Amino acid sequence: MQITVDIPEHYVVHHNAQLMANKLKLCTALFLYQYQQLSRGAACEFAGVDIYTFLAACKQHKIPVINDSPEEIEIELQDLKEITNDHCSG
């Protein structure tokens, strides 16, 4: 699908149009990911970048890539401890 966006020329005059389009796609994907409208994979596809580029952009814009609550993290840690104890004692 193609969407046309009109941008005042004085904002584009010093930029390559394709580079600007790519940046707009990435910024939109970051926004949608941050507000949980897209998954990481969908955001990468939307922006047309690989996961490493997307994660680097998240870091640059201070967007967390782990959205688990402290309680969910605690449960996962407990599960991991149990698995480790079972594996080491058996």
XYZ file of N, CA and C in Angstrom:
270
model
N 0.849 -1.177 0.000
C 0.000 0.000 0.000
C 0.893 1.238 0.000
N 0.460 2.228 -0.669
C 1.207 3.474 -0.715
C 0.350 4.581 -0.132
N 0.964 5.392 0.718
C 0.299 6.550 1.313
C 1.116 7.774 0.941
N 0.451 8.820 0.525
C 1.122 10.061 0.161
C 0.973 11.063 1.292
N 2.094 11.667 1.672
C 2.101 12.671 2.730
C 2.692 13.949 2.146
N 1.969 15.039 2.271
C 2.475 16.331 1.805
C 3.285 16.981 2.918
N 4.537 17.296 2.603
C 5.436 17.944 3.556
C 5.886 19.253 2.927
N 5.807 20.346 3.681
C 6.265 21.622 3.129
C 7.700 21.506 2.601
N 7.919 22.054 1.436
C 9.191 21.891 0.739
C 10.388 22.357 1.553
N 10.228 23.409 2.351
C 11.382 23.916 3.095
C 11.879 22.925 4.152
N 11.089 21.900 4.485
C 11.552 20.862 5.403
C 12.306 19.756 4.672
N 12.146 19.692 3.365
C 12.714 18.609 2.575
C 13.887 19.061 1.721
N 14.074 20.336 1.552
C 15.022 20.872 0.579
C 16.446 20.325 0.760
N 16.874 20.052 1.980
C 18.240 19.575 2.210
C 18.302 18.065 2.450
N 17.225 17.360 2.150
C 17.178 15.930 2.402
C 16.862 15.157 1.125
N 17.391 13.975 1.043
C 17.044 13.042 -0.019
C 15.641 12.529 0.277
N 14.753 12.548 -0.704
C 13.354 12.169 -0.493
C 13.228 10.725 0.001
N 14.003 9.799 -0.561
C 13.922 8.396 -0.137
C 14.430 8.224 1.290
N 15.503 8.926 1.629
C 16.032 8.865 2.990
C 15.006 9.395 3.980
N 14.347 10.478 3.628
C 13.319 11.047 4.498
C 12.137 10.086 4.633
N 11.737 9.449 3.549
C 10.638 8.477 3.602
C 10.996 7.317 4.526
N 12.245 6.841 4.438
C 12.690 5.749 5.306
C 12.680 6.165 6.777
N 13.111 7.392 7.053
C 13.105 7.892 8.432
C 11.681 8.031 8.960
N 10.778 8.501 8.116
C 9.374 8.626 8.532
C 8.772 7.259 8.844
N 9.097 6.262 8.027
C 8.597 4.908 8.286
C 9.145 4.369 9.603
N 10.440 4.577 9.850
C 11.042 4.094 11.089
C 10.451 4.812 12.299
N 10.311 6.127 12.214
C 9.744 6.889 13.336
C 8.299 6.479 13.620
N 7.542 6.234 12.580
C 6.156 5.790 12.761
C 6.123 4.407 13.398
N 6.990 3.516 12.937
C 7.059 2.170 13.511
C 7.457 2.232 14.981
N 8.416 3.086 15.326
C 8.830 3.250 16.723
C 7.667 3.738 17.576
N 6.936 4.715 17.071
C 5.785 5.261 17.797
C 4.732 4.180 18.028
N 4.396 3.452 16.970
C 3.371 2.412 17.086
C 3.824 1.278 18.005
N 5.102 0.942 17.966
C 5.639 -0.088 18.860
C 5.598 0.391 20.311
N 6.012 1.627 20.529
C 6.047 2.178 21.887
C 4.662 2.158 22.527
N 3.637 2.397 21.732
C 2.270 2.431 22.254
C 1.527 1.113 22.009
N 2.321 0.045 21.824
C 1.838 -1.334 21.735
C 0.792 -1.548 20.638
N 0.957 -0.827 19.538
C 0.085 -1.018 18.383
C 0.707 -1.989 17.381
N 2.021 -2.202 17.496
C 2.739 -3.151 16.644
C 3.674 -3.982 17.513
N 3.842 -5.247 17.153
C 4.856 -6.074 17.800
C 6.227 -5.660 17.258
N 7.287 -6.186 17.859
C 8.630 -5.894 17.363
C 8.779 -6.334 15.913
N 8.337 -7.550 15.615
C 8.453 -8.062 14.245
C 7.660 -7.240 13.252
N 6.439 -6.872 13.644
C 5.601 -6.058 12.756
C 6.208 -4.673 12.561
N 6.796 -4.121 13.618
C 7.424 -2.797 13.509
C 8.620 -2.846 12.561
N 9.396 -3.926 12.632
C 10.530 -4.091 11.711
C 10.044 -4.162 10.271
N 8.998 -4.953 10.059
C 8.435 -5.083 8.709
C 7.903 -3.744 8.219
N 7.177 -3.037 9.082
C 6.608 -1.731 8.741
C 7.712 -0.767 8.311
N 8.805 -0.745 9.090
C 9.895 0.195 8.823
C 10.828 -0.285 7.718
N 10.749 -1.573 7.386
C 11.641 -2.113 6.361
C 13.075 -2.255 6.836
N 13.248 -2.581 8.133
C 14.588 -2.738 8.699
C 14.689 -4.088 9.403
N 15.927 -4.528 9.651
C 16.112 -5.768 10.398
C 15.967 -5.487 11.894
N 15.896 -6.554 12.685
C 15.661 -6.425 14.120
C 16.782 -5.643 14.805
N 18.025 -5.799 14.347
C 19.153 -5.116 14.978
C 19.066 -3.608 14.776
N 18.688 -3.196 13.584
C 18.512 -1.769 13.301
C 17.369 -1.208 14.127
N 16.284 -1.980 14.234
C 15.132 -1.521 15.009
C 15.476 -1.402 16.490
N 16.157 -2.403 17.040
C 16.533 -2.347 18.458
C 17.497 -1.197 18.731
N 18.402 -0.930 17.801
C 19.318 0.209 17.957
C 18.538 1.521 17.961
N 17.520 1.620 17.115
C 16.683 2.826 17.081
C 15.890 2.959 18.379
N 15.403 1.832 18.907
C 14.696 1.870 20.200
C 15.625 2.408 21.284
N 16.854 1.908 21.302
C 17.831 2.370 22.299
C 18.104 3.862 22.131
N 18.304 4.290 20.901
C 18.595 5.697 20.617
C 17.463 6.608 21.091
N 16.227 6.145 20.961
C 15.061 6.954 21.329
C 14.507 6.608 22.712
N 15.289 5.788 23.445
C 14.931 5.414 24.822
C 13.553 4.748 24.919
N 13.290 3.850 23.989
C 12.040 3.089 23.979
C 12.350 1.700 24.532
N 11.723 1.319 25.640
C 12.020 0.000 26.214
C 11.583 -1.123 25.276
N 12.394 -2.175 25.240
C 12.058 -3.310 24.380
C 11.517 -4.487 25.184
N 11.541 -4.377 26.503
C 10.943 -5.389 27.373
C 9.808 -4.713 28.113
N 8.608 -5.233 27.941
C 7.434 -4.604 28.542
C 6.826 -5.444 29.659
N 7.607 -6.380 30.212
C 7.093 -7.216 31.291
C 6.986 -6.405 32.579
N 5.966 -6.712 33.357
C 5.809 -6.067 34.661
C 6.824 -6.674 35.626
N 7.121 -5.988 36.728
C 8.030 -6.562 37.730
C 7.545 -7.925 38.236
N 6.232 -8.080 38.357
C 5.680 -9.356 38.822
C 5.960 -10.476 37.818
N 5.798 -10.179 36.522
C 6.062 -11.180 35.488
C 7.537 -11.572 35.471
N 8.409 -10.599 35.666
C 9.845 -10.877 35.704
C 10.178 -11.749 36.909
N 9.580 -11.457 38.060
C 9.817 -12.245 39.274
C 9.378 -13.696 39.075
N 8.233 -13.918 38.451
C 7.750 -15.275 38.181
C 8.725 -16.012 37.262
N 9.206 -15.329 36.233
C 10.155 -15.954 35.317
C 11.459 -16.298 36.026
N 11.924 -15.421 36.922
C 13.143 -15.698 37.680
C 12.965 -16.916 38.585
N 11.812 -17.008 39.243
C 11.536 -18.166 40.100
C 11.509 -19.454 39.274
N 10.864 -19.407 38.119
C 10.824 -20.580 37.240
C 12.233 -20.985 36.811
N 13.052 -20.004 36.480
C 14.423 -20.271 36.065
C 15.229 -20.886 37.203
N 15.042 -20.380 38.429
C 15.740 -20.947 39.590
C 15.344 -22.397 39.800
N 14.057 -22.700 39.659
C 13.584 -24.078 39.831
C 14.175 -24.996 38.766
N 14.208 -24.531 37.540
C 14.774 -25.330 36.451
C 16.257 -25.569 36.702
N 16.961 -24.537 37.124
C 18.395 -24.648 37.392
C 18.653 -25.610 38.539
N 17.874 -25.508 39.618
C 18.043 -26.399 40.766
C 17.756 -27.842 40.381
N 16.692 -28.072 39.607
C 16.353 -29.428 39.169
C 17.460 -30.016 38.297
N 18.000 -29.186 37.423
C 19.033 -29.647 36.493
C 20.341 -29.949 37.232
N 20.692 -29.109 38.195
C 21.960 -29.268 38.905
C 21.909 -30.397 39.931
N 20.742 -30.669 40.498
C 20.643 -31.698 41.536
C 20.394 -33.085 40.954
N 20.017 -33.175 39.694
C 19.653 -34.464 39.106
C 20.733 -35.037 38.345
